[in-house]
Amino acid sequence: MPCIKLHTYWQKWMSFDFSYDQLLALKQHLRSGTDSTIRIGGHVFRYADGYLYFANSGKPNKYYFDTPLSEIFELIDQAIATDS
């Protein structure tokens, strides 16, 4: 299962083990430019105000990653390529 690591605003790394399809869904959702949420595994994600927010439930608006969106796309692409 592919894994991506994202850097949180409180200076810790979080790892996510997502399937190929889940990674593609996240990438497509981020590319859409909407600030709606997407649930993947045990987390809910939302891209707004230049940050990817996450939560275990509800609308993510408190915890976020300081990893730039362009880098998130690169990490997803690398994880997908590794899984192929």
JSON list of C-alpha atoms in Angstrom, two decimals:
[
{"chain": "A", "resi": 1, "resn": "MET", "atom": "CA", "xyz": [0.00, 0.00, 0.00]},
{"chain": "A", "resi": 2, "resn": "PRO", "atom": "CA", "xyz": [1.43, 3.40, -0.97]},
{"chain": "A", "resi": 3, "resn": "CYS", "atom": "CA", "xyz": [2.40, 5.78, 1.80]},
{"chain": "A", "resi": 4, "resn": "ILE", "atom": "CA", "xyz": [2.71, 9.56, 1.85]},
{"chain": "A", "resi": 5, "resn": "LYS", "atom": "CA", "xyz": [4.21, 11.65, 4.65]},
{"chain": "A", "resi": 6, "resn": "LEU", "atom": "CA", "xyz": [3.00, 15.19, 5.19]},
{"chain": "A", "resi": 7, "resn": "HIS", "atom": "CA", "xyz": [4.49, 17.80, 7.50]},
{"chain": "A", "resi": 8, "resn": "THR", "atom": "CA", "xyz": [2.12, 19.30, 10.06]},
{"chain": "A", "resi": 9, "resn": "TYR", "atom": "CA", "xyz": [2.10, 22.91, 11.18]},
{"chain": "A", "resi": 10, "resn": "TRP", "atom": "CA", "xyz": [3.30, 21.73, 14.64]},
{"chain": "A", "resi": 11, "resn": "GLN", "atom": "CA", "xyz": [6.50, 20.36, 13.05]},
{"chain": "A", "resi": 12, "resn": "LYS", "atom": "CA", "xyz": [5.68, 16.62, 13.06]},
{"chain": "A", "resi": 13, "resn": "TRP", "atom": "CA", "xyz": [5.38, 14.23, 10.14]},
{"chain": "A", "resi": 14, "resn": "MET", "atom": "CA", "xyz": [2.20, 12.23, 9.62]},
{"chain": "A", "resi": 15, "resn": "SER", "atom": "CA", "xyz": [2.15, 9.09, 7.49]},
{"chain": "A", "resi": 16, "resn": "PHE", "atom": "CA", "xyz": [-0.87, 7.96, 5.53]},
{"chain": "A", "resi": 17, "resn": "ASP", "atom": "CA", "xyz": [-1.17, 4.51, 4.00]},
{"chain": "A", "resi": 18, "resn": "PHE", "atom": "CA", "xyz": [-3.67, 4.89, 1.18]},
{"chain": "A", "resi": 19, "resn": "SER", "atom": "CA", "xyz": [-4.55, 2.65, -1.72]},
{"chain": "A", "resi": 20, "resn": "TYR", "atom": "CA", "xyz": [-3.74, 3.67, -5.27]},
{"chain": "A", "resi": 21, "resn": "ASP", "atom": "CA", "xyz": [-7.41, 4.62, -5.81]},
{"chain": "A", "resi": 22, "resn": "GLN", "atom": "CA", "xyz": [-7.53, 6.66, -2.60]},
{"chain": "A", "resi": 23, "resn": "LEU", "atom": "CA", "xyz": [-4.43, 8.62, -3.61]},
{"chain": "A", "resi": 24, "resn": "LEU", "atom": "CA", "xyz": [-5.91, 9.32, -7.04]},
{"chain": "A", "resi": 25, "resn": "ALA", "atom": "CA", "xyz": [-9.16, 10.47, -5.41]},
{"chain": "A", "resi": 26, "resn": "LEU", "atom": "CA", "xyz": [-7.26, 12.84, -3.12]},
{"chain": "A", "resi": 27, "resn": "LYS", "atom": "CA", "xyz": [-5.24, 14.22, -6.02]},
{"chain": "A", "resi": 28, "resn": "GLN", "atom": "CA", "xyz": [-8.35, 14.77, -8.15]},
{"chain": "A", "resi": 29, "resn": "HIS", "atom": "CA", "xyz": [-10.14, 16.42, -5.25]},
{"chain": "A", "resi": 30, "resn": "LEU", "atom": "CA", "xyz": [-7.21, 18.79, -4.64]},
{"chain": "A", "resi": 31, "resn": "ARG", "atom": "CA", "xyz": [-6.99, 19.62, -8.34]},
{"chain": "A", "resi": 32, "resn": "SER", "atom": "CA", "xyz": [-10.69, 20.49, -8.43]},
{"chain": "A", "resi": 33, "resn": "GLY", "atom": "CA", "xyz": [-10.00, 23.61, -6.38]},
{"chain": "A", "resi": 34, "resn": "THR", "atom": "CA", "xyz": [-13.10, 23.15, -4.23]},
{"chain": "A", "resi": 35, "resn": "ASP", "atom": "CA", "xyz": [-12.99, 23.62, -0.47]},
{"chain": "A", "resi": 36, "resn": "SER", "atom": "CA", "xyz": [-15.40, 20.75, 0.11]},
{"chain": "A", "resi": 37, "resn": "THR", "atom": "CA", "xyz": [-14.29, 17.78, 2.16]},
{"chain": "A", "resi": 38, "resn": "ILE", "atom": "CA", "xyz": [-13.23, 14.30, 1.12]},
{"chain": "A", "resi": 39, "resn": "ARG", "atom": "CA", "xyz": [-13.08, 11.31, 3.46]},
{"chain": "A", "resi": 40, "resn": "ILE", "atom": "CA", "xyz": [-10.23, 8.88, 2.91]},
{"chain": "A", "resi": 41, "resn": "GLY", "atom": "CA", "xyz": [-9.62, 6.14, 5.42]},
{"chain": "A", "resi": 42, "resn": "GLY", "atom": "CA", "xyz": [-10.07, 7.52, 8.92]},
{"chain": "A", "resi": 43, "resn": "HIS", "atom": "CA", "xyz": [-9.49, 11.15, 7.95]},
{"chain": "A", "resi": 44, "resn": "VAL", "atom": "CA", "xyz": [-11.41, 13.98, 6.35]},
{"chain": "A", "resi": 45, "resn": "PHE", "atom": "CA", "xyz": [-9.44, 16.44, 4.19]},
{"chain": "A", "resi": 46, "resn": "ARG", "atom": "CA", "xyz": [-10.20, 19.93, 2.90]},
{"chain": "A", "resi": 47, "resn": "TYR", "atom": "CA", "xyz": [-8.00, 22.33, 0.96]},
{"chain": "A", "resi": 48, "resn": "ALA", "atom": "CA", "xyz": [-8.65, 25.98, 1.84]},
{"chain": "A", "resi": 49, "resn": "ASP", "atom": "CA", "xyz": [-6.69, 29.19, 2.23]},
{"chain": "A", "resi": 50, "resn": "GLY", "atom": "CA", "xyz": [-3.55, 27.57, 0.81]},
{"chain": "A", "resi": 51, "resn": "TYR", "atom": "CA", "xyz": [-3.45, 24.67, 3.29]},
{"chain": "A", "resi": 52, "resn": "LEU", "atom": "CA", "xyz": [-4.60, 21.07, 3.39]},
{"chain": "A", "resi": 53, "resn": "TYR", "atom": "CA", "xyz": [-6.65, 20.72, 6.58]},
{"chain": "A", "resi": 54, "resn": "PHE", "atom": "CA", "xyz": [-7.45, 17.37, 8.16]},
{"chain": "A", "resi": 55, "resn": "ALA", "atom": "CA", "xyz": [-9.61, 15.92, 10.91]},
{"chain": "A", "resi": 56, "resn": "ASN", "atom": "CA", "xyz": [-10.97, 12.59, 12.08]},
{"chain": "A", "resi": 57, "resn": "SER", "atom": "CA", "xyz": [-14.55, 13.77, 11.52]},
{"chain": "A", "resi": 58, "resn": "GLY", "atom": "CA", "xyz": [-16.56, 16.86, 10.70]},
{"chain": "A", "resi": 59, "resn": "LYS", "atom": "CA", "xyz": [-15.25, 19.74, 8.61]},
{"chain": "A", "resi": 60, "resn": "PRO", "atom": "CA", "xyz": [-11.48, 20.11, 8.91]},
{"chain": "A", "resi": 61, "resn": "ASN", "atom": "CA", "xyz": [-10.58, 23.64, 9.94]},
{"chain": "A", "resi": 62, "resn": "LYS", "atom": "CA", "xyz": [-8.13, 23.43, 12.84]},
{"chain": "A", "resi": 63, "resn": "TYR", "atom": "CA", "xyz": [-5.26, 21.09, 11.97]},
{"chain": "A", "resi": 64, "resn": "TYR", "atom": "CA", "xyz": [-3.35, 21.50, 8.73]},
{"chain": "A", "resi": 65, "resn": "PHE", "atom": "CA", "xyz": [-0.20, 20.54, 6.86]},
{"chain": "A", "resi": 66, "resn": "ASP", "atom": "CA", "xyz": [2.39, 23.15, 5.98]},
{"chain": "A", "resi": 67, "resn": "THR", "atom": "CA", "xyz": [3.46, 21.01, 3.03]},
{"chain": "A", "resi": 68, "resn": "PRO", "atom": "CA", "xyz": [2.86, 23.10, -0.13]},
{"chain": "A", "resi": 69, "resn": "LEU", "atom": "CA", "xyz": [0.21, 21.82, -2.53]},
{"chain": "A", "resi": 70, "resn": "SER", "atom": "CA", "xyz": [2.76, 21.33, -5.32]},
{"chain": "A", "resi": 71, "resn": "GLU", "atom": "CA", "xyz": [4.81, 19.10, -3.02]},
{"chain": "A", "resi": 72, "resn": "ILE", "atom": "CA", "xyz": [1.70, 17.14, -2.00]},
{"chain": "A", "resi": 73, "resn": "PHE", "atom": "CA", "xyz": [1.08, 16.40, -5.69]},
{"chain": "A", "resi": 74, "resn": "GLU", "atom": "CA", "xyz": [4.70, 15.25, -6.08]},
{"chain": "A", "resi": 75, "resn": "LEU", "atom": "CA", "xyz": [4.42, 12.98, -3.02]},
{"chain": "A", "resi": 76, "resn": "ILE", "atom": "CA", "xyz": [1.19, 11.46, -4.33]},
{"chain": "A", "resi": 77, "resn": "ASP", "atom": "CA", "xyz": [2.76, 10.89, -7.77]},
{"chain": "A", "resi": 78, "resn": "GLN", "atom": "CA", "xyz": [5.83, 9.25, -6.18]},
{"chain": "A", "resi": 79, "resn": "ALA", "atom": "CA", "xyz": [3.67, 6.98, -4.03]},
{"chain": "A", "resi": 80, "resn": "ILE", "atom": "CA", "xyz": [1.57, 5.98, -7.03]},
{"chain": "A", "resi": 81, "resn": "ALA", "atom": "CA", "xyz": [4.68, 5.28, -9.12]},
{"chain": "A", "resi": 82, "resn": "THR", "atom": "CA", "xyz": [6.17, 3.16, -6.32]},
{"chain": "A", "resi": 83, "resn": "ASP", "atom": "CA", "xyz": [2.97, 1.14, -6.09]},
{"chain": "A", "resi": 84, "resn": "SER", "atom": "CA", "xyz": [2.84, 0.40, -9.85]}
]
